[in-house]
Short mmCIF file of C-alpha atoms in Angstrom, two decimals:
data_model
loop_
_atom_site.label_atom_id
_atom_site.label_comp_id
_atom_site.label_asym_id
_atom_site.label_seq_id
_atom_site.Cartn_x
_atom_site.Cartn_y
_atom_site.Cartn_z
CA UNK B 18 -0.78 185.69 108.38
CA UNK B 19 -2.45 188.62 110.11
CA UNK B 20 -0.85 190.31 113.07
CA UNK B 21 -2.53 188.37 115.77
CA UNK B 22 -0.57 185.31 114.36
CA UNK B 23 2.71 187.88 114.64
CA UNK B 24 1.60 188.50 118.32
CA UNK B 25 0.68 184.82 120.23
CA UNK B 26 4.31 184.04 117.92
CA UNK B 27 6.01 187.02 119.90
CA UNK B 28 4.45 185.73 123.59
CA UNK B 29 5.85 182.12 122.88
CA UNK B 30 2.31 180.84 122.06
CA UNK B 31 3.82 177.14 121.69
CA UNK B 32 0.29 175.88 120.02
CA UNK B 33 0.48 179.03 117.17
CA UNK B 34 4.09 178.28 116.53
CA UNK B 35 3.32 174.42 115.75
CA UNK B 36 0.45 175.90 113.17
CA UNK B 37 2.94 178.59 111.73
CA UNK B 38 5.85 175.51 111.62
CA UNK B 39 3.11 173.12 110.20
CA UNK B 40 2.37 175.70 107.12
CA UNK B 41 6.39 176.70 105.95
CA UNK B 42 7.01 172.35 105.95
CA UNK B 43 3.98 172.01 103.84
CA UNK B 44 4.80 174.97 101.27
CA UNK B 45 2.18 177.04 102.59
CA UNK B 46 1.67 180.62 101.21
CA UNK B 47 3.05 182.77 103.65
CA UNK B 48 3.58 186.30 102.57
CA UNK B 49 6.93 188.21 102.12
CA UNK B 50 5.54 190.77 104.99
CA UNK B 51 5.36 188.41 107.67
CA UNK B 52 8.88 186.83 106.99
CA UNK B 53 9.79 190.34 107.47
CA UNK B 54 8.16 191.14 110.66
CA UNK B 55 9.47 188.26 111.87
CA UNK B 56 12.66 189.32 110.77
CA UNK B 57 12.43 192.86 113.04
CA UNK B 58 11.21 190.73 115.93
CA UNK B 59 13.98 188.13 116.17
CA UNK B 60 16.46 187.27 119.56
CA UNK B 61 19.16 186.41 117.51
CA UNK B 62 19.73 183.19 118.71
CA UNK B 63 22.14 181.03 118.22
CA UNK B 64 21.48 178.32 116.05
CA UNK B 65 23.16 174.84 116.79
CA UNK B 66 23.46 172.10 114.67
CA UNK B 67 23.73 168.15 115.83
CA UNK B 68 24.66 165.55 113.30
CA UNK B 69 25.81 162.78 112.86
CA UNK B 70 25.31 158.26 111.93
CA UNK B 71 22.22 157.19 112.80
CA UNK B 72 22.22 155.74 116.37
CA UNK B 73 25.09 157.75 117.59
CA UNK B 74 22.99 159.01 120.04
CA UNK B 75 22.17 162.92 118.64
CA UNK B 76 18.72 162.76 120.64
CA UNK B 77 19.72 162.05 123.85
CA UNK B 78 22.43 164.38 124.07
CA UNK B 79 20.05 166.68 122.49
CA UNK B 80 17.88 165.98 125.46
CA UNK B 81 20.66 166.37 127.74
CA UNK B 82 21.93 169.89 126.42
CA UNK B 83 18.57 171.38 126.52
CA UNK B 84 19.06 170.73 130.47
CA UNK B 85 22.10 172.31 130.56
CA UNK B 86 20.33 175.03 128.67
CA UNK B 87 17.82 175.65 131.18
CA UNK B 88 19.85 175.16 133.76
CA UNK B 89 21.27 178.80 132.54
CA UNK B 90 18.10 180.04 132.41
CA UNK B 91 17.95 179.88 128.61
CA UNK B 92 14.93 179.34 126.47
CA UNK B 93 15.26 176.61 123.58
CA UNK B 94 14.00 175.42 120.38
CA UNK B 95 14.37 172.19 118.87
CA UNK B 96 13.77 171.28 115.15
CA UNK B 97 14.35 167.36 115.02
CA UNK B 98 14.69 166.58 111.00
CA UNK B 99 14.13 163.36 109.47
CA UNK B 100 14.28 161.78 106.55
CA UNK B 101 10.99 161.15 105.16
CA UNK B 102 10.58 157.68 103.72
CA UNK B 103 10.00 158.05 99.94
CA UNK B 104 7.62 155.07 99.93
CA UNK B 105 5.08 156.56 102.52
CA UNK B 106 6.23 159.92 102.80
CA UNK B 107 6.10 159.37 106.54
CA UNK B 108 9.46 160.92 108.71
CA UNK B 109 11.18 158.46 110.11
CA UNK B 110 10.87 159.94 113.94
CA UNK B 111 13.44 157.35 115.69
CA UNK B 112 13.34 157.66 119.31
CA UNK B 113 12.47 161.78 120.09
CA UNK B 114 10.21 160.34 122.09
CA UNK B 115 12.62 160.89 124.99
CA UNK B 116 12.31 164.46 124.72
CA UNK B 117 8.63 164.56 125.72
CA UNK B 118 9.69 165.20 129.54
CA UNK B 119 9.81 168.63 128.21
CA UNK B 120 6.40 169.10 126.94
CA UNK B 121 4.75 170.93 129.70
CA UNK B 122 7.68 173.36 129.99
CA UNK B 123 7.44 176.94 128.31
CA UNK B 124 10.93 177.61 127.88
CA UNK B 125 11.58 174.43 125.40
CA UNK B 126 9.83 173.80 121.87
CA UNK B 127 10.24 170.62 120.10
CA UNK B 128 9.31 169.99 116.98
CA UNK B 129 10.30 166.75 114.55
CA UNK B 130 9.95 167.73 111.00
CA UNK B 131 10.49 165.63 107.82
CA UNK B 132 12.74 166.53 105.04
CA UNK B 133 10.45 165.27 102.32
CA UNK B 134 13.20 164.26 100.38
CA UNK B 135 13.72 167.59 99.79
CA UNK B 136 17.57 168.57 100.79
CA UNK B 137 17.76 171.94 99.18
CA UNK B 138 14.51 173.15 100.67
CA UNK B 139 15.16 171.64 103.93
CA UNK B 140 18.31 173.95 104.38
CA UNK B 141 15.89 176.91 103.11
CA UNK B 142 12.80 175.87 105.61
CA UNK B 143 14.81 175.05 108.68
CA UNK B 144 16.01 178.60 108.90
CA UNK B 145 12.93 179.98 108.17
CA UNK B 146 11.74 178.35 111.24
CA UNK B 147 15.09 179.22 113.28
CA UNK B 148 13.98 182.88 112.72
CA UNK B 149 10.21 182.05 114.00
CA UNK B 150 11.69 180.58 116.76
CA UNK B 151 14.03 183.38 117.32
CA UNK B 152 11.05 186.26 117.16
CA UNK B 153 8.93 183.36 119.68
CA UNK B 154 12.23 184.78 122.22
CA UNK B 155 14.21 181.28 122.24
CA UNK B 156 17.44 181.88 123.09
CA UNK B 157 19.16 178.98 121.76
CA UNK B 158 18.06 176.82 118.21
CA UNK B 159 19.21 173.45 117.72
CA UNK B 160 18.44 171.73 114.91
CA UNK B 161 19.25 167.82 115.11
CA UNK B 162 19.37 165.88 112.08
CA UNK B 163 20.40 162.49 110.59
CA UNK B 164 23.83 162.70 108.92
CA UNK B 165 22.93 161.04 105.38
CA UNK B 166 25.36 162.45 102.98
CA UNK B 167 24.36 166.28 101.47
CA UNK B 168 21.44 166.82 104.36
CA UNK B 169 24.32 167.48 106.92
CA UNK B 170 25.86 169.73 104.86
CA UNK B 171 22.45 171.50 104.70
CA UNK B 172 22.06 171.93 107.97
CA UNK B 173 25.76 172.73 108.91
CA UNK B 174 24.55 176.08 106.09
CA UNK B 175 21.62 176.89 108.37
CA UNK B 176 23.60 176.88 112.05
CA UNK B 177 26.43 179.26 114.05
CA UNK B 178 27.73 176.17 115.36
CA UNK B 179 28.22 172.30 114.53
CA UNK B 180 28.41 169.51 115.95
CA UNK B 181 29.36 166.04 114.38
CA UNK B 182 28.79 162.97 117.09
CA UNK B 183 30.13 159.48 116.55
CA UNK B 184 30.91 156.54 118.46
CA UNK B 185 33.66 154.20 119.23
CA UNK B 186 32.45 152.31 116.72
CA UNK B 187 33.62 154.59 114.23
CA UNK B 188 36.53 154.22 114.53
CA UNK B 189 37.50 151.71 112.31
CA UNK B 190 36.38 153.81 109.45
CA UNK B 191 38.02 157.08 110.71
CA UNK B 192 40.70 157.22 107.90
CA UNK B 193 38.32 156.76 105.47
CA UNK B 194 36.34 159.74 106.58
CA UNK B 195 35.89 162.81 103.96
CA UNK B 196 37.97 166.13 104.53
CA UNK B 197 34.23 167.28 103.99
CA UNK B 198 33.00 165.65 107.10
CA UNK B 199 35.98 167.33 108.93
CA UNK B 200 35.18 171.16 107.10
CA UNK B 201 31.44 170.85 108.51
CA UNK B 202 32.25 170.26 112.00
CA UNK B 203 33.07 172.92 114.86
CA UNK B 204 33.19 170.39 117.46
CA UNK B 205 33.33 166.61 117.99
CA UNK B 206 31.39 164.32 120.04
CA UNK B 207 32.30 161.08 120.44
CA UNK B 208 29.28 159.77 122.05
CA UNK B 209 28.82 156.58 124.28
CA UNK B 210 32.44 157.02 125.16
CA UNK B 211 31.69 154.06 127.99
CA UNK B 212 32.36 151.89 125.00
CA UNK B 213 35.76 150.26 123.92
CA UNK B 214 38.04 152.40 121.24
CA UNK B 215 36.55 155.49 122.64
CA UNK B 216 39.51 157.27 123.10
CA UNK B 217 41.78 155.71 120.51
CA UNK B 218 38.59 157.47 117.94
CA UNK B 219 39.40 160.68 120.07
CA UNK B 220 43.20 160.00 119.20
CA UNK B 221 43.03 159.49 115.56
CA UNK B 222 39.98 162.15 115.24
CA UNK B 223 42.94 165.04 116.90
CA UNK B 224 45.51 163.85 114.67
CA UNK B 225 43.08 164.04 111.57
CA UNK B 226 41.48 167.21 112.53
CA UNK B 227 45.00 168.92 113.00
CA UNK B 228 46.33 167.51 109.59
CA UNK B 229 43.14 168.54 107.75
CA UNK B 230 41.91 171.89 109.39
CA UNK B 231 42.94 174.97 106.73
CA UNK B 232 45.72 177.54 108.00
CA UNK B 233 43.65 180.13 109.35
CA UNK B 234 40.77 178.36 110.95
CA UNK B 235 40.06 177.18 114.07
CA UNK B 236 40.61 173.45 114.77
CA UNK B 237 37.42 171.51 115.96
CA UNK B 238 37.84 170.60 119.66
CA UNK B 239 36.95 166.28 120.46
CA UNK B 240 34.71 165.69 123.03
CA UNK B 241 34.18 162.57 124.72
CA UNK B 242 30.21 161.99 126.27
CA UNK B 243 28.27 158.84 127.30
CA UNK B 244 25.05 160.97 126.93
CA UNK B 245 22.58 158.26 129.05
CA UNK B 246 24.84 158.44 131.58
CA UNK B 247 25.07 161.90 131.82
CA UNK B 248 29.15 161.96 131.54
CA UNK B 249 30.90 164.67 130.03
CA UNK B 250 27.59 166.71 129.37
CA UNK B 251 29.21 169.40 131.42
CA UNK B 252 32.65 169.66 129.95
CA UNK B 253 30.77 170.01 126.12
CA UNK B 254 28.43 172.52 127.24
CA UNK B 255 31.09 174.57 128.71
CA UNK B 256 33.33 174.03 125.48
CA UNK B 257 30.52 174.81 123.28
CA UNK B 258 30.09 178.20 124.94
CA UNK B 259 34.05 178.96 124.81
CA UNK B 260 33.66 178.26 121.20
CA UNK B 261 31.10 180.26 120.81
CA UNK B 262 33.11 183.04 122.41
CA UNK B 263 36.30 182.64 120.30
CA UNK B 264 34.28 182.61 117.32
CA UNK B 265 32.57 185.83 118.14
CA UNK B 266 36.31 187.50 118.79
CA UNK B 267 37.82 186.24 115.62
CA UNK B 268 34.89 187.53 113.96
CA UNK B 269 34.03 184.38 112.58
CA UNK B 270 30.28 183.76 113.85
CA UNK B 271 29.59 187.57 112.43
CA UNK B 272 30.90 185.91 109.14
CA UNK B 273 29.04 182.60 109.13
CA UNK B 274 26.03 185.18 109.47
CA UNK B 275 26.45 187.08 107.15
CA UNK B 276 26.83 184.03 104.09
CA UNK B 277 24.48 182.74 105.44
CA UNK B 278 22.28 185.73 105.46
CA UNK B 279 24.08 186.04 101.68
CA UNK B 280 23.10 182.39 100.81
CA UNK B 281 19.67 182.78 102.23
CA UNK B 282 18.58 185.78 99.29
CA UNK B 283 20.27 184.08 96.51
CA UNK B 284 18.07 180.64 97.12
CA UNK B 285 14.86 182.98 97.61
CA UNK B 286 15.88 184.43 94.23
CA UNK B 287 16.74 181.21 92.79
CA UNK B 288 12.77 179.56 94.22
CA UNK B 289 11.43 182.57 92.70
CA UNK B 290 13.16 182.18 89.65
CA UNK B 291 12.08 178.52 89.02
CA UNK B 292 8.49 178.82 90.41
CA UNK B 293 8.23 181.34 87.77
CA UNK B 294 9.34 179.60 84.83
CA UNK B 295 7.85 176.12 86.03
CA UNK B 296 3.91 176.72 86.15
CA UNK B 297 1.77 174.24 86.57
CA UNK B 298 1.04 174.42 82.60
CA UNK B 299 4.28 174.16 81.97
CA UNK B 300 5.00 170.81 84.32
CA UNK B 301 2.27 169.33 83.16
CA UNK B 302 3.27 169.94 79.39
CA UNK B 303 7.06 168.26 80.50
CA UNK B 304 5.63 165.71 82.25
CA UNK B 305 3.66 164.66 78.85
CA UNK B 306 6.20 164.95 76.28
CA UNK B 307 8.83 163.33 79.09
CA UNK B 308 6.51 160.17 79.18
CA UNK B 309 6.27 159.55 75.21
CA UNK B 310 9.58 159.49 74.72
CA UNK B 311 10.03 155.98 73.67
CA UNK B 312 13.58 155.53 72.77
CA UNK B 313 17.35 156.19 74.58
CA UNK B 314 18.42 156.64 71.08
CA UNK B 315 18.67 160.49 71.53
CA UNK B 316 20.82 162.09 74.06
CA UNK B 317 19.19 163.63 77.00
CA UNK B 318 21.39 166.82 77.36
CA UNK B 319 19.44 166.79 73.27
CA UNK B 320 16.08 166.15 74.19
CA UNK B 321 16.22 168.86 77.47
CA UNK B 322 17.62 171.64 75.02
CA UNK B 323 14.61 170.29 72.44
CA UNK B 324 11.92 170.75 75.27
CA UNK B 325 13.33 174.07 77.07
CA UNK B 326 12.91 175.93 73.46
CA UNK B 327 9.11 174.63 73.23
CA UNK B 328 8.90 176.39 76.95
CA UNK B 329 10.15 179.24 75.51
CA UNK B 330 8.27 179.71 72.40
#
């Protein structure tokens, strides 16, 4: 990347962030140097996470928020992940098509990106395009994603604040919900709140979050929204930014900064480490002796420890 690229980036050239974007999902080679320009030339803004079931609605109340958003007079960035489908390798887009009533406007960016079945790295290339985003002058981040198991974990790693939306519908699996789903979310939408068992959700979701939340933390606030009807957009918005303001007097968005500044250097280190070790030699070489093995007969952990020394030698 030469310094033009670091420039059009800086003046929220929308066309030379989708190239830049475009290069960290594919793997590109992007040098340490730029990361670190970028790095000097960031907003700091604050990231937001949406997650949550499939078809609880995260992309219209995406679509909603960025409204509210401007409405402030705030610039935003959107990174829409997907899961790619590991038969084509295609992203599964849904319905962002909603958000294109934003296209023409220079104070949003949109982008839907596919997690190539790639969890670990998605956590690892969604912040690296928060902080181009950041350094493009955006103000505010979100980055929406399907809640699938480990991928919302991932992204709740890569935000300042998360939010978990579910519907009514939910609600008949509440109790069996994971004190992990509870530790990831900051806040709680329950979406399409038109619908019946909407506030009995809300009911059980309080009495769960207050039983589960850890002495010492804040307990996630429940939101009700019917996001197509634009109800209780207002209410969120101005609860996300009270958040937002209790967790920067507690000190605890300083903290979630700094692990996940922390977090951020020990997975470079760890890429490094790997990329290092695994040439392309050295795949191919495991890739051969992997496909003659011709029996179960000898343990795995046996075979590994067998192949690992060959590496070595």
């Amino acid at each position: 990347m030469d310094s033009d690229t670091l420039d059009r980036i800086r003046s929220n050239d929308h066309r030379t962030l989708s190239r830049v974007i475009s290069q960290i999902e594919n793997d590109g080679n992007i040098s340490d140097s730029f990361f670190e320009e970028v790095h000097t030339s960031e907003n700091q803004a604050i990231r937001i996470g949406i997650t949550g079931p499939p078809g609880a609605g995260k992309s219209t109340l995406t679509n909603v928020l960025i409204q509210q958003f401007i409405n402030e007079g705030k610039s935003v960035g959107v990174v829409a992940v997907d899961p790619t489908s590991p038969f084509t390798g295609g992203a599964l887009l849904g319905d962002r098509v909603r958000m294109n009533n934003y296209i023409w406007n220079n104070n949003v960016f949109i982008r839907s990106m596919g997690s190539h079945g790639d969890l670990g790295g998605l956590a690892r290339k969604t912040q690296d395009v928060g902080d181009i985003l950041s350094a493009s002058g955006k103000d505010v981040v979100i980055i929406e994603t399907v809640g699938v198991g480990q991928g919302e974990h991932d992204v709740a790693k890569a935000v300042d604040l998360t939010l978990v939306i579910l519907v009514p519908e939910f609600g008949d699996e509440i109790q069996m919900m994971k004190a992990g789903l509870i530790e990831i979310g900051d806040m709680f939408v329950i979406n399409k709140s038109d619908r019946e068992g909407a506030e009995r959700l809300a009911q059980s979701l309080k009495s769960m979050l207050h039983t589960f939340t850890k002495k010492g933390k804040l307990e996630p606030p429940v939101f009700n929204t019917s996001a197509d009807r634009n109800e209780g957009i207002l209410d969120l918005y101005n609860g996300m930014n009270e958040l937002l303001k209790v967790m920067e007097k507690e000190g605890i968005l300083i903290q979630k900064q700094l692990d996940r500044h922390r977090n951020r250097v020990y997975n470079i280190i760890q890429d490094r480490l790997l990329k290092k070790f695994w040439t392309q030699e050295q795949l191919d070489h495991l890739e051969i002796s992997i496909n003659h093995l011709d029996t179960t007969q000898t343990s795995p952990h046996e075979v590994a420890t067998s192949l690992l020394k060959k590496a070595h030698e």
